[in-house]
Amino acid sequence: MADELRPWGVEALGICWGEPRGWDEGGSRIVPHEDGTRLVLTHDEREAPYALRPDGREDTGLLVSLSDEDALATCAWARVTPDSQVVGLGIDLADPRDFAGARGERFNRLLFTQAEQGLVPALAPGDEALGYAYAFSAKEAAFKACAAPLRRWYEAHDEELVFDLRGFELADLRHEAGTARDGAAQAALDALGIRAIELFRTEVQGCACTVAWARA
Ligand SMILES: CC(C)(COP(=O)(O)OP(=O)(O)OC[C@H]1O[C@@H](n2cnc3c(N)ncnc32)[C@H](O)[C@@H]1OP(=O)(O)O)[C@@H](O)C(=O)NCCC(=O)NCCS
């Protein structure tokens, strides 16, 4: 994945996971980093995490995202150049058990379009619940990947930009696009200058895990 993203200005990236760790009273959270250093995070008004530099200001060259599922916590990070085309990163974990059985089936029919339902078998051949878990984690990861561009938007605009994760639709196996269902997500992507949201899938301890990156 790292080599694929290098031409777009991603110098390094990684996913780490472990025990969930809470936020301290000062609003910071420390995530162990693979290279032995630590990521110091805080979050913005919309609860989206971002990385801090040693001087306490936002490290705009480090994109981060978090997801928790029961006893498992994941963090995705990417070190990007100032002119990187990758402007946002999102990660999400989903437990396939939440997408199985009669309750899961009802939820899946309500949340996913016919086109998305048609893509599910290819997401996890022979395991429908895992396929839906991947489809759901793609929506959440895509939503989270908009957080950094949205923070930049609010630094420069007074106008509100409202969209939610139901507005993201799996366009094909690799892309999440703003859906035409209500248009709000697509309008927000256009305003934020996000041309595409691309996806990487992996299984982490039985959970579907999607990493999404937003490309300008
Ligand atoms: C953000 C959201 C996708 C999180 O998903 P979830 O399945 O509940 O939880 P996860 O464990 O996967 O992720 C939680 C982490 O997401 C991050 N997060 C929360 N809000 C976020 C946001 N707006 N953008 C990016 N990341 C966010 C946080 O780091 C959080 O972890 P923390 O509580 O330890 O800080 C979910 O809460 C949601 O859909 N919110 C809707 C908000 C919305 O529609 N707002 C519209 C305004 S534009």
XYZ file of C-alpha atoms and ligand atoms in Angstrom:
264
model
C 0.000 0.000 0.000
C 2.831 2.420 0.931
C 4.538 2.091 -2.473
C 1.227 2.640 -4.253
C 0.695 5.921 -2.375
C 4.247 7.263 -2.636
C 3.652 9.092 -5.954
C 0.859 11.008 -4.215
C 3.149 12.350 -1.492
C 2.785 9.676 1.200
C 6.229 9.118 2.708
C 5.281 6.463 5.250
C 2.154 4.911 6.664
C 1.115 2.229 9.072
C -1.661 0.615 11.039
C -1.184 -0.342 14.674
C -3.585 -2.107 16.995
C -3.831 -3.178 20.607
C -5.792 -2.553 23.779
C -8.150 0.436 23.658
C -6.617 3.405 25.438
C -8.711 6.312 26.657
C -8.142 10.044 26.459
C -6.488 11.671 29.481
C -7.939 14.660 31.309
C -5.944 17.096 29.193
C -7.641 15.633 26.115
C -4.604 13.845 24.737
C -4.054 10.226 23.820
C -0.724 8.521 23.256
C -0.515 5.809 20.620
C 2.642 3.669 20.453
C 4.310 4.020 17.084
C 6.044 1.181 15.222
C 9.372 2.995 15.103
C 9.441 3.280 18.916
C 8.237 6.886 19.050
C 4.712 7.845 20.156
C 1.884 9.638 18.422
C 0.364 12.336 20.622
C -3.236 12.954 19.594
C -6.089 15.226 20.487
C -9.439 15.826 18.786
C -11.293 18.659 17.102
C -14.837 20.030 17.679
C -16.290 17.151 15.664
C -14.396 14.547 17.730
C -11.989 13.747 14.901
C -8.474 12.970 16.160
C -5.409 14.806 14.934
C -1.701 14.608 15.762
C 0.170 17.158 17.833
C 3.714 18.402 17.329
C 5.988 18.769 20.367
C 5.033 22.494 20.503
C 1.351 21.519 20.958
C 0.196 22.678 17.509
C -1.389 20.414 14.919
C 1.040 18.280 12.960
C -0.608 18.801 9.597
C 1.886 16.455 7.927
C 0.664 13.465 9.928
C -2.798 12.114 9.131
C -4.339 9.858 11.799
C -7.552 7.970 12.426
C -8.794 5.696 15.210
C -11.335 2.919 15.565
C -12.349 0.730 18.522
C -14.308 -2.509 18.557
C -14.729 -4.134 21.979
C -11.241 -4.956 23.278
C -9.492 -3.965 20.059
C -8.283 -0.500 19.090
C -6.669 0.459 15.794
C -4.853 3.547 14.627
C -3.914 4.363 11.029
C -1.321 7.050 10.366
C 0.344 8.508 7.288
C 3.253 10.931 7.044
C 2.574 13.148 4.035
C 4.459 15.882 2.182
C 3.055 19.464 2.285
C 1.839 19.118 -1.321
C 0.516 15.572 -0.912
C -2.563 14.633 -2.902
C -3.610 12.444 0.031
C -5.432 14.895 2.278
C -7.303 12.649 4.695
C -7.148 9.197 6.250
C -9.802 7.075 7.929
C -9.852 3.650 9.555
C -12.786 1.605 10.750
C -13.311 -1.806 12.311
C -16.590 -3.697 12.034
C -17.516 -6.981 13.717
C -19.159 -9.410 11.241
C -21.448 -10.683 14.042
C -23.282 -7.337 13.889
C -24.227 -8.010 10.257
C -25.436 -11.610 10.652
C -28.818 -13.145 11.547
C -32.268 -11.658 11.117
C -31.339 -8.344 12.782
C -28.224 -8.011 10.631
C -30.180 -8.759 7.455
C -32.739 -6.056 8.235
C -29.983 -3.540 8.978
C -28.097 -4.487 5.793
C -31.177 -4.019 3.619
C -31.875 -0.609 5.174
C -28.349 0.729 5.029
C -27.016 -0.549 1.715
C -28.252 0.250 -1.775
C -29.027 -2.553 -4.239
C -25.742 -1.779 -6.002
C -23.790 -2.091 -2.751
C -25.557 -5.334 -1.868
C -24.487 -6.633 -5.269
C -20.825 -5.914 -4.444
C -20.873 -7.677 -1.064
C -20.162 -11.256 -2.303
C -16.926 -10.037 -3.918
C -15.799 -8.272 -0.721
C -15.619 -11.563 1.196
C -16.453 -14.572 -0.997
C -18.547 -17.129 0.896
C -18.926 -15.005 4.035
C -21.855 -12.614 3.688
C -21.620 -11.157 7.201
C -17.922 -10.346 6.710
C -18.747 -8.798 3.321
C -21.328 -6.497 4.897
C -18.913 -5.666 7.714
C -16.382 -4.574 5.072
C -19.024 -2.518 3.248
C -20.013 -0.799 6.493
C -16.425 -0.138 7.591
C -15.797 1.408 4.144
C -18.578 3.962 4.773
C -17.242 4.861 8.214
C -13.609 5.001 7.086
C -14.613 7.241 4.147
C -16.490 9.572 6.489
C -13.462 9.761 8.800
C -11.115 10.430 5.851
C -12.957 13.731 5.319
C -12.137 14.959 8.841
C -8.799 16.661 8.090
C -10.062 18.469 4.950
C -13.159 19.458 6.943
C -10.970 20.938 9.694
C -9.130 23.002 7.030
C -12.556 24.068 5.641
C -13.711 25.404 9.012
C -10.441 27.343 9.414
C -11.331 29.240 6.233
C -15.164 29.345 6.091
C -18.057 30.407 8.323
C -20.460 28.268 6.352
C -21.514 24.875 7.759
C -20.894 21.708 5.763
C -23.207 18.909 6.920
C -23.097 15.314 5.714
C -23.147 11.938 7.407
C -21.777 8.510 6.734
C -24.997 7.249 5.104
C -24.081 9.610 2.282
C -21.096 7.467 1.309
C -21.710 4.654 -1.098
C -19.460 1.830 -2.212
C -18.963 2.648 -5.891
C -16.880 -0.430 -6.679
C -14.529 -2.683 -4.711
C -11.837 0.005 -4.355
C -13.737 3.278 -4.111
C -16.203 4.959 -1.808
C -18.037 7.856 -3.416
C -20.476 10.441 -2.175
C -23.851 8.946 -2.902
C -26.578 10.456 -5.019
C -29.070 9.395 -2.321
C -29.268 12.880 -0.867
C -26.369 14.574 -2.589
C -25.033 16.094 0.650
C -21.962 13.889 0.842
C -21.068 14.516 -2.806
C -21.609 18.261 -2.389
C -19.320 18.176 0.664
C -16.644 16.196 -1.207
C -16.788 18.758 -4.021
C -16.519 21.689 -1.575
C -13.608 19.999 0.235
C -11.807 19.357 -3.048
C -11.831 15.576 -2.563
C -11.802 13.906 -5.953
C -11.760 10.274 -4.816
C -11.827 8.167 -1.690
C -9.919 4.925 -2.118
C -10.021 1.868 0.081
C -7.730 -0.802 1.462
C -9.228 -3.806 3.285
C -7.673 -6.173 5.778
C -8.915 -8.489 8.521
C -7.803 -7.648 12.064
C -8.547 -10.281 14.724
C -11.746 -11.437 13.017
C -13.008 -7.904 12.336
C -13.361 -6.264 8.942
C -10.962 -3.328 8.804
C -10.999 -0.669 6.080
C -8.502 2.121 5.627
C -9.709 4.954 3.385
C -7.656 7.794 1.967
C -9.080 10.953 0.463
C -7.322 12.228 -2.646
C -7.437 15.828 -3.794
C -17.501 9.210 13.573
C -18.141 7.821 13.581
C -18.067 7.320 12.146
C -17.318 6.916 14.521
O -17.602 5.569 14.294
P -17.927 4.491 15.431
O -18.179 3.194 14.759
O -18.955 5.031 16.337
O -16.640 4.328 16.308
P -15.156 3.874 15.960
O -14.651 3.138 17.136
O -15.007 3.203 14.645
O -14.430 5.263 15.846
C -14.377 6.087 16.949
C -13.280 7.071 16.712
O -13.601 7.832 15.541
C -12.999 9.101 15.700
N -13.988 10.082 15.306
C -15.059 10.515 15.970
N -15.715 11.452 15.258
C -15.019 11.595 14.108
C -15.199 12.420 12.963
N -16.201 13.266 12.847
N -14.284 12.323 11.972
C -13.238 11.470 12.064
N -13.027 10.653 13.130
C -13.916 10.731 14.126
C -12.574 9.262 17.145
O -11.163 9.188 17.220
C -13.187 8.059 17.812
O -12.358 7.477 18.786
P -12.249 8.128 20.232
O -13.646 8.202 20.736
O -11.369 7.229 20.997
O -11.678 9.458 19.995
C -19.597 7.856 14.072
O -19.599 8.311 15.370
C -20.535 8.692 13.224
O -21.045 8.270 12.238
N -20.823 9.918 13.571
C -21.753 10.705 12.776
C -21.351 12.104 12.854
C -22.014 12.883 11.744
O -22.671 12.372 10.876
N -21.805 14.155 11.751
C -22.272 15.002 10.730
C -21.510 16.300 10.780
S -20.619 16.690 9.330
